[in-house]
XYZ file of C-alpha atoms in Angstrom:
441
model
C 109.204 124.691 86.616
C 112.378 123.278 87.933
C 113.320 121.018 90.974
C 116.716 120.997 92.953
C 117.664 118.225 95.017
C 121.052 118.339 96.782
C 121.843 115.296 98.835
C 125.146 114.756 100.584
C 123.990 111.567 103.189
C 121.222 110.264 101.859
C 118.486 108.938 104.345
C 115.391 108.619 104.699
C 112.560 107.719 107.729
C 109.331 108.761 109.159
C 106.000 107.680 108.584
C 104.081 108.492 105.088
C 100.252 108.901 104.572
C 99.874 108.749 100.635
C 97.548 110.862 98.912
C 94.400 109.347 98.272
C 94.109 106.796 95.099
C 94.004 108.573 92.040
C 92.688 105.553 89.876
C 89.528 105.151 92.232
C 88.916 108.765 92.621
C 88.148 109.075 89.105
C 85.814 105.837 88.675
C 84.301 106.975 92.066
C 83.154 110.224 90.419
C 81.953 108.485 87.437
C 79.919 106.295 89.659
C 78.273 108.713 91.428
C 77.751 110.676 88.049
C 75.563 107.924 87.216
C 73.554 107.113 90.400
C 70.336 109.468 90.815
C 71.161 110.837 94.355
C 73.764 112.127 96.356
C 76.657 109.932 97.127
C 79.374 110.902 99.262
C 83.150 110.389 98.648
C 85.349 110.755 101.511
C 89.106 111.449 101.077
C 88.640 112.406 96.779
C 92.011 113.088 95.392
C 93.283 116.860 94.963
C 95.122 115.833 92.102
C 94.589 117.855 89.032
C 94.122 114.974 86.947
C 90.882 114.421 89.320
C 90.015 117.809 89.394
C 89.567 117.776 85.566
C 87.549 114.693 85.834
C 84.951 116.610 88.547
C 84.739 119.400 86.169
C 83.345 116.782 83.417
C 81.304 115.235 85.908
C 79.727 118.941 86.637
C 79.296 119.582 82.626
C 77.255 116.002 82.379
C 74.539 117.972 85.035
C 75.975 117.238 88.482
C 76.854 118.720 91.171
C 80.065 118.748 93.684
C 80.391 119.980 97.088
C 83.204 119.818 99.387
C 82.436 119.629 103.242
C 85.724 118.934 105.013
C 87.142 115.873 103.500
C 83.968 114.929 101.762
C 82.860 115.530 98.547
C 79.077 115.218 97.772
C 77.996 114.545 94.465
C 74.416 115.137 93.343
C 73.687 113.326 90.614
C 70.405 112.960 88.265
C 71.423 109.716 87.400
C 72.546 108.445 84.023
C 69.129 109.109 82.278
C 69.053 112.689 83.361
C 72.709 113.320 81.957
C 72.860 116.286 79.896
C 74.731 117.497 76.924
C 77.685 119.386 78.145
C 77.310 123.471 76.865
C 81.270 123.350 76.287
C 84.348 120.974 75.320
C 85.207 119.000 77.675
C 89.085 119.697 78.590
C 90.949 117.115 80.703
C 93.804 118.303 80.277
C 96.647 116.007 81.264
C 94.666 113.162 82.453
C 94.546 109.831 80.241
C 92.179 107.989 82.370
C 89.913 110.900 82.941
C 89.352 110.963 78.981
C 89.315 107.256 78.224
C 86.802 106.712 80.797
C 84.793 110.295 80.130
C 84.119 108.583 76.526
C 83.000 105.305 77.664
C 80.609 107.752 79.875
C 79.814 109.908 77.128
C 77.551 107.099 74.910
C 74.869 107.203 77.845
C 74.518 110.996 77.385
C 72.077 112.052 74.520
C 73.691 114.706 72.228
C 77.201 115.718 71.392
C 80.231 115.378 73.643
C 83.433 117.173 72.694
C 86.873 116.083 74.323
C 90.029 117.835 73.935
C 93.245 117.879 76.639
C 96.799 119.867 76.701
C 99.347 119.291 74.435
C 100.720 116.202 75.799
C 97.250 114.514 75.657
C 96.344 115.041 72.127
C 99.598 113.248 71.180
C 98.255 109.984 73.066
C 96.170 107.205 71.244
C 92.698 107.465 71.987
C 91.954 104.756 68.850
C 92.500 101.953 71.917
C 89.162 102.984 73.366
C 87.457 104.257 70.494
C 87.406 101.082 68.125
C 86.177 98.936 70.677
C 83.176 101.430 71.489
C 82.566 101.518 67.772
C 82.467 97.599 67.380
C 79.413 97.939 70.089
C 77.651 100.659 67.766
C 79.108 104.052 69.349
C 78.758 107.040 67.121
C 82.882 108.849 67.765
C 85.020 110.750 65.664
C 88.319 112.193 65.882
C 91.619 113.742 64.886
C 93.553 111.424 63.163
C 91.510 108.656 61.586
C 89.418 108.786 64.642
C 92.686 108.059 67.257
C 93.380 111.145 68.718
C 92.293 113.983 70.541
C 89.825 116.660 70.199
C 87.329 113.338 69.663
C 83.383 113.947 69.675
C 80.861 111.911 70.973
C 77.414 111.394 69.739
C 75.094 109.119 72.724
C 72.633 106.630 72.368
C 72.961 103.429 69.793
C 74.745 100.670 71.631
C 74.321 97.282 71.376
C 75.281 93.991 72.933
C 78.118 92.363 72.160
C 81.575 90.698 72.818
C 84.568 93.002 72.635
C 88.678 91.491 73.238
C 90.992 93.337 74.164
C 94.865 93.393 73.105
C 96.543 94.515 76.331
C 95.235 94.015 79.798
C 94.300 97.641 80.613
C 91.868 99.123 83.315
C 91.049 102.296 81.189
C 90.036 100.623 78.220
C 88.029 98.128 80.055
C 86.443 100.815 82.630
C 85.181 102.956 79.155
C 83.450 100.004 77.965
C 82.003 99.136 81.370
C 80.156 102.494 82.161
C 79.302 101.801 78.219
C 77.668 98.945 78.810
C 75.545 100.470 81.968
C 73.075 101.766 78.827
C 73.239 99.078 76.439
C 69.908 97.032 75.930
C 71.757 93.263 77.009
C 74.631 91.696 77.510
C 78.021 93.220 77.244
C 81.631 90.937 77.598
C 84.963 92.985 77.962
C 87.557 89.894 78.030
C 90.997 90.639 78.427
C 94.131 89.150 78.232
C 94.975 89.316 81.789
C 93.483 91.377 85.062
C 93.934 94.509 85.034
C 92.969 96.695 87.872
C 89.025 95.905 89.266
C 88.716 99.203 90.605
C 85.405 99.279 88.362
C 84.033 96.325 89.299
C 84.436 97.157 92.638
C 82.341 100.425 92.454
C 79.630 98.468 90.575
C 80.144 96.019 93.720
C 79.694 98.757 96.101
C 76.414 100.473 94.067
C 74.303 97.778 92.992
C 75.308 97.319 89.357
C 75.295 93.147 88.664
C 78.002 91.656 86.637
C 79.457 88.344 86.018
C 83.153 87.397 85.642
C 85.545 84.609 84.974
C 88.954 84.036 85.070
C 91.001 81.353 82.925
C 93.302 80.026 85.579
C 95.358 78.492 82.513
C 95.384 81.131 80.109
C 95.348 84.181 82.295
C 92.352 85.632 80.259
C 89.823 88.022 82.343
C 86.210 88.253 81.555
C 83.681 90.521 82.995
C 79.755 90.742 81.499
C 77.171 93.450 82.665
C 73.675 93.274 81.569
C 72.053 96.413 80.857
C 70.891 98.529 81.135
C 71.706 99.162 84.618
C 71.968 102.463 87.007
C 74.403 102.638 89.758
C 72.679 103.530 93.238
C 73.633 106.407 95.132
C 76.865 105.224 97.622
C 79.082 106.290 100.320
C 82.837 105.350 100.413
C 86.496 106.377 101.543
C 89.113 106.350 99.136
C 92.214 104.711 99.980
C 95.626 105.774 100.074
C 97.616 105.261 96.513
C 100.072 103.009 95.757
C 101.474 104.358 93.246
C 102.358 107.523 94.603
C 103.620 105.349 97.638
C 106.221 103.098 95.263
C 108.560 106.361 95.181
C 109.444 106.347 98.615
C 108.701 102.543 99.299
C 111.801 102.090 96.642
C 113.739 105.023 98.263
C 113.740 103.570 101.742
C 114.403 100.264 100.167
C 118.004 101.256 98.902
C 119.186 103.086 102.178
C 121.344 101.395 104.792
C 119.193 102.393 108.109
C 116.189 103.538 106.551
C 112.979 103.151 108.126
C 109.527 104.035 106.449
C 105.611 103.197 107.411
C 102.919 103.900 104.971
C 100.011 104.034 106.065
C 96.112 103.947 104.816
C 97.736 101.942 101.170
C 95.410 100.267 98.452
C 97.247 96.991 98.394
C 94.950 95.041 96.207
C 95.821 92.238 94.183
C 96.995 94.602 90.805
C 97.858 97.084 92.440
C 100.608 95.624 94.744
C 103.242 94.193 91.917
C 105.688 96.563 93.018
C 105.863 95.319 96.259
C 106.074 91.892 94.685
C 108.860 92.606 92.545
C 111.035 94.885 95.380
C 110.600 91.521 97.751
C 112.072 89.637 94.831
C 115.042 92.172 94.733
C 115.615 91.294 98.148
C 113.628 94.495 100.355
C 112.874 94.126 103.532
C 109.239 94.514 103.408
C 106.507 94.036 105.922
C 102.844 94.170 105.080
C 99.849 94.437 106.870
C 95.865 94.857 105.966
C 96.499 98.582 104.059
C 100.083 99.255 105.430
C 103.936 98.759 104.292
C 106.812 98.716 107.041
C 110.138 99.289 104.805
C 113.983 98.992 105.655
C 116.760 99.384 103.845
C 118.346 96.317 102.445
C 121.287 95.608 99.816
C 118.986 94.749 96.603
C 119.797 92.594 93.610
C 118.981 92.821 90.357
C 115.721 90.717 88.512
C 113.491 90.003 85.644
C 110.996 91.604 85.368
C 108.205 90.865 82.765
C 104.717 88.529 81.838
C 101.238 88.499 83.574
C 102.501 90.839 86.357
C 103.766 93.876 84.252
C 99.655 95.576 84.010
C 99.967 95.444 87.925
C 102.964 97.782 87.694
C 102.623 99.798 84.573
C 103.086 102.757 86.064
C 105.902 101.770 88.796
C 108.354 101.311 86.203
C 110.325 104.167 86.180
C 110.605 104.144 90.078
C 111.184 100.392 89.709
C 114.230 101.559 87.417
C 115.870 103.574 90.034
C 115.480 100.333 92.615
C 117.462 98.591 89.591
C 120.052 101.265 89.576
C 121.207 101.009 93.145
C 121.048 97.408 92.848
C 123.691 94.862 92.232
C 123.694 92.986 89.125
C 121.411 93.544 85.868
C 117.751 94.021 85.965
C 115.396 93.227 82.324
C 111.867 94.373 81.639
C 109.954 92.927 79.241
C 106.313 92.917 77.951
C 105.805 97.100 79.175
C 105.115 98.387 75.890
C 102.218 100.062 76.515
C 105.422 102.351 78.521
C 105.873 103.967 74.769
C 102.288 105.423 75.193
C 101.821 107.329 78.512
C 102.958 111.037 79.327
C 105.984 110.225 77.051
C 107.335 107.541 75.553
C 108.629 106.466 79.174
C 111.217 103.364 77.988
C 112.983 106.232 76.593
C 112.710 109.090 79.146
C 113.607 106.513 81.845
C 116.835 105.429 80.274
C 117.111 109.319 80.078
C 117.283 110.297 83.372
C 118.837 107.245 84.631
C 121.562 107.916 81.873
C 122.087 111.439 84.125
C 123.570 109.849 86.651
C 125.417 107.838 84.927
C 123.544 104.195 84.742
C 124.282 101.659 81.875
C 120.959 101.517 80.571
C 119.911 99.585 76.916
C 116.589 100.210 75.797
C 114.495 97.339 73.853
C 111.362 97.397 72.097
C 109.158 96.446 74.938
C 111.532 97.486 77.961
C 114.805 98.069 79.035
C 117.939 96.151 80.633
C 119.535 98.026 83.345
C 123.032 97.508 84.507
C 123.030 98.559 88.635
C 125.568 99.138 90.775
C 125.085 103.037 92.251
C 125.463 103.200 96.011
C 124.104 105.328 98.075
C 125.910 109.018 98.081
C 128.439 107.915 95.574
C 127.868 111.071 93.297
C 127.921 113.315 96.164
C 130.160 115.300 94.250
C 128.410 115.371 90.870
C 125.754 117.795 89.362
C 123.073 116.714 86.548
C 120.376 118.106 85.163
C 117.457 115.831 83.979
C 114.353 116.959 81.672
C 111.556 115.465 83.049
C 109.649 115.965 79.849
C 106.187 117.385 81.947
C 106.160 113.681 82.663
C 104.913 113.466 86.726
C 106.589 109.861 87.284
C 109.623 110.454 85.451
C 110.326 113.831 87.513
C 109.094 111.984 90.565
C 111.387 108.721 90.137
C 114.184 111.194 88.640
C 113.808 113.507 92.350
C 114.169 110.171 94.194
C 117.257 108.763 92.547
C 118.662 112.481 93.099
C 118.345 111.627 96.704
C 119.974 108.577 96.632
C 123.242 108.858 94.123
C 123.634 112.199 96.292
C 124.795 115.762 94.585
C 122.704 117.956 92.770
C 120.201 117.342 90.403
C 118.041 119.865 88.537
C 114.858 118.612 87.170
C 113.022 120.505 84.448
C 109.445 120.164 83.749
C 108.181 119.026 87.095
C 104.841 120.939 87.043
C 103.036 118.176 86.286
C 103.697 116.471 89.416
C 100.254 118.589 90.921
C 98.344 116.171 88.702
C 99.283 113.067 90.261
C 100.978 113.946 93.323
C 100.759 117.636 94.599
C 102.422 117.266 97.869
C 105.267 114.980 96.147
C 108.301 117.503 97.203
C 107.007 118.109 100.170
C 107.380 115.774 102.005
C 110.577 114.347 100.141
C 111.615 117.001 102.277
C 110.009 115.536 105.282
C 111.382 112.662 105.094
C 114.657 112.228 103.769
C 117.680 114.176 104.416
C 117.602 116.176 101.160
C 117.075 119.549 100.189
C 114.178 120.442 97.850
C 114.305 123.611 96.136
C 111.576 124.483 93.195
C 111.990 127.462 91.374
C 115.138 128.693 93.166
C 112.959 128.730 96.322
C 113.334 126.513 99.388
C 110.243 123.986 99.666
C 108.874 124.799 103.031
C-alpha cells in the first residue's frame, strides 16, 4: 500500500485522543489468560499486533467478548491452559511472541509459534536462552533463535537470570515464566525497562519483590511461585508512543497547538518528552495529558540509561532532529538494528529523502538539522517504508513538515500499531492524505 502526503503550509492543531497502549494491551491479555475468571479490559487496543495476541490467548482455552468498549476475557486460569490445536501465528507482532513463549512453559504440551515474513527474520534467541537457563524445553529455526520456535511446558526451575539489554519483552517472558516455577525467580537487568508487568501483577494479586541500584542503574524484580493472577478489571491508557508522532510534529511548527489527552506518561515511557524539552519544546504536562506548541528546537545528545525509555521513539525523534538547528547524536540504541527492520538504517533512509545529512554509527546515528518548515514545498520524494509501521509513520510526519509530496510505500503495517494513524493526520494538520490513490476520508 502506498501513502501520499502533499503539504504546502504546514500546520498542525486540535486536540488528539491516542489509541489505547499497545504495550499494556498485550500483558493485560496475558494476565487475564492466567487468572481463573472473567476479567474485564476496558479500552483493549484494535491494533493488529493485539488482535494476534487475543487469538493466542483464545488457542491457550479462553475466551473473548467484546461489549462496547470492553473486552471480557474468561479465563480457566493458568492450570487449566490447554495445548493449542494449531500454530500459533502472530504475525507481525514481536512482543506478542516474546511474551506468548514466556506464557507457553505454564501450558502442558506442545506450543508452535510462527509470524509473517518480517518476524521470522527477528531474534527470538534473546528470550529463548534465558528460558532455557531456567530449564524450558524450546526449539527453533536457526540454532534455536528464530522463528517457527516450539514449546514444550512444564520443567522450570528457580533461578537467577541477567539480562544484556534493559528490555520489557524479555523480562515480561520470564515473568509470566516464573508464575509456574516451584520458588524463587530473579530477572535483573541492566537498567528499567518498562514495568508494565509488574504493574498487572500489582493490579491481580501476584507478589514480587524488586530493587533498584541507585548507583549502578541495575533493575531487579523476584516472583515466588508458583503464583496465579486473580481475575481484574482495568482501563487501558492512551499510548505514548503512537502520541510521540504528532507531539514532535506540533513541536516543529511556528503556531501549532496540540492537546493529548488520556496519555500513559509513566516513568519509561515518557523519555521522549524528556528529550523534546531538552531540544527546547514547549511542553506542558499534566496527570495523563501533553499541551504542545511549536517552538524553534535545537539539536542534542541523545544516549545512556534513558535510550530503553525511547526505543521505539527514535525514528520520530529523528525527524524532531531534522527540523532542528544544529547536530543531534544517538548512542547506545542498538537494539534499533533488531525491530521491524534494521531501523538505524531505514531512518537515515527516509530522512536521506528529503534531503537530511544523516551518518549512521554502529549503535545510532548523528543527524545534521536544519529543515524548516515548508522549505521543500516544491519537491517530490518517494520513501520505502520497508512494512516498517514507525518508519512510515515518522516518514508521513516529516512529509508534513518539509512540505511537497511524499509517497510512502509499504505503509500497511501501520493497522498493527496504529490503525487510525492517517486519519487523523488528516484531522489535524493541514495536509492531504491520500492511500492508494484515494483521498483518506
Amino acid at each position: 500500500m502506498r501513502a501520499r502526503i502533499t503539504s504546502t503550509e504546514p500546520f498542525l492543531s486540535g486536540d488528539l485522543q491516542p489509541p489505547p497502549d499497545k504495550s499494556i494491551s498485550h500483558r493485560g491479555l496475558l494476565l487475564a489468560l492466567l487468572a481463573e475468571g472473567t476479567s474485564r479490559l476496558d479500552n483493549l487496543s484494535s491494533a493488529l499486533d493485539v488482535a494476534a495476541t487475543g487469538s493466542m490467548v483464545e488457542l491457550f482455552g479462553a475466551s473473548l467478548e467484546t461489549k462496547g468498549s470492553v473486552t471480557l476475557v474468561e479465563s480457566p486460569g493458568s492450570a487449566g491452559l490447554r495445548e493449542p490445536d494449531g500454530v500459533l501465528d502472530l504475525g507481525n507482532s514481536g512482543t506478542g511472541v516474546r511474551l506468548g513463549i514466556g506464557v507457553a512453559t505454564l501450558v502442558q504440551g506442545v506450543s508452535v509459534f510462527t509470524g509473517d515474513d518480517s518476524l521470522r527474520r527477528r531474534p527470538m534467541g534473546r528470550v529463548i536462552s534465558p528460558l532455557k537457563e531456567l530449564g524450558a524445553s524450546i526449539w527453533g529455526r536457526g540454532g534455536d533463535g528464530m522463528l517457527p520456535v516450539a514449546v514444550r511446558g512444564g520443567g522450570l526451575r528457580s533461578g537467577v537470570v541477567h539480562l544484556r539489554v534493559a528490555s520489557a519483552q524479555l523480562k515480561s517472558a520470564l515473568l509470566f515464566a516464573a508464575l509456574g516455577v516451584d520458588g524463587p525467580v530473579s530477572v535483573v537487568e541492566p537498567t528499567l525497562s518498562r514495568p508494565h508487568t509488574e504493574e498487572l501483577f500489582t493490579l491481580t494479586g501476584v507478589g514480587f519483590d524488586e530493587d533498584l541500584d541507585e548507583q549502578g542503574g541495575s533493575h531487579r524484580v523476584t516472583v515466588s511461585g508458583p503464583a496465579q493472577p486473580s481475575p481484574f478489571n482495568f482501563r487501558i491508557p492512551g499510548d505514548p508512543s503512537a502520541a510521540a508522532f504528532f507531539v514532535v510534529a506540533a513541536s516543529c511548527i511556528p503556531g501549532a497547538v496540540l492537546t493529548v489527552k488520556d496519555l500513559y506518561l509513566g516513568p519509561t515511557r515518557a523519555g521522549f518528552i524528556e528529550i523534546l524539552a531538552q531540544m527546547g519544546a514547549d511542553l506542558v504536562l499534566g496527570d495523563s495529558h501533553v499541551a504542545v506548541k511549536g517552538a524553534p528546537l535545537e539539536g542534542t545528545e541523545i544516549g545512556g540509561r534513558i535510550i530503553p525509555s525511547l526505543i521505539d521513539e527514535i525514528p520520530i525523534l529523528s525527524v524532531a532532529a531534522a527540523m532542528a538547528d544544529g547536530v543531534t547524536t544517538i548512542r547506545d540504541a542498538s537494539e534499533l538494528r533488531v525491530k521491524e527492520t534494521d531501523r538505524i538504517e531505514t531512518t537515515a533512509g527516509f530522512l536521506r529523502a528529503f534531503g537530511v545529512e544523516v551518518m549512521t554509527l554502529p549503535d545510532g546515528l548523528v543527524i545534521h538539522g536544519g529543515l524548516r518548515p515548508g522549505s521543500l514545498r516544491e519537491d517530490r520524494r518517494r520513501v520505502m517504508a520497508n512494512l516498517d509501521h514507525r518508519i512510515a509513520m515518522s516518514a508521513a510526519v516529516l512529509g508534513l513538515l518539509a512540505g511537497g509530496v511524499t509517497e510512502i510505500d509499504g505503509v500497511e503495517t501501520v493497522a498493527t500499531s496504529y490503525p487510525a494513524f492517517f486519519s487523523d493526520l488528516d484531522r489535524l494538520s493541514s495536509a492531504t492524505v491520500h492511500l492508494d490513490g484515494a483521498a483518506k476520508p
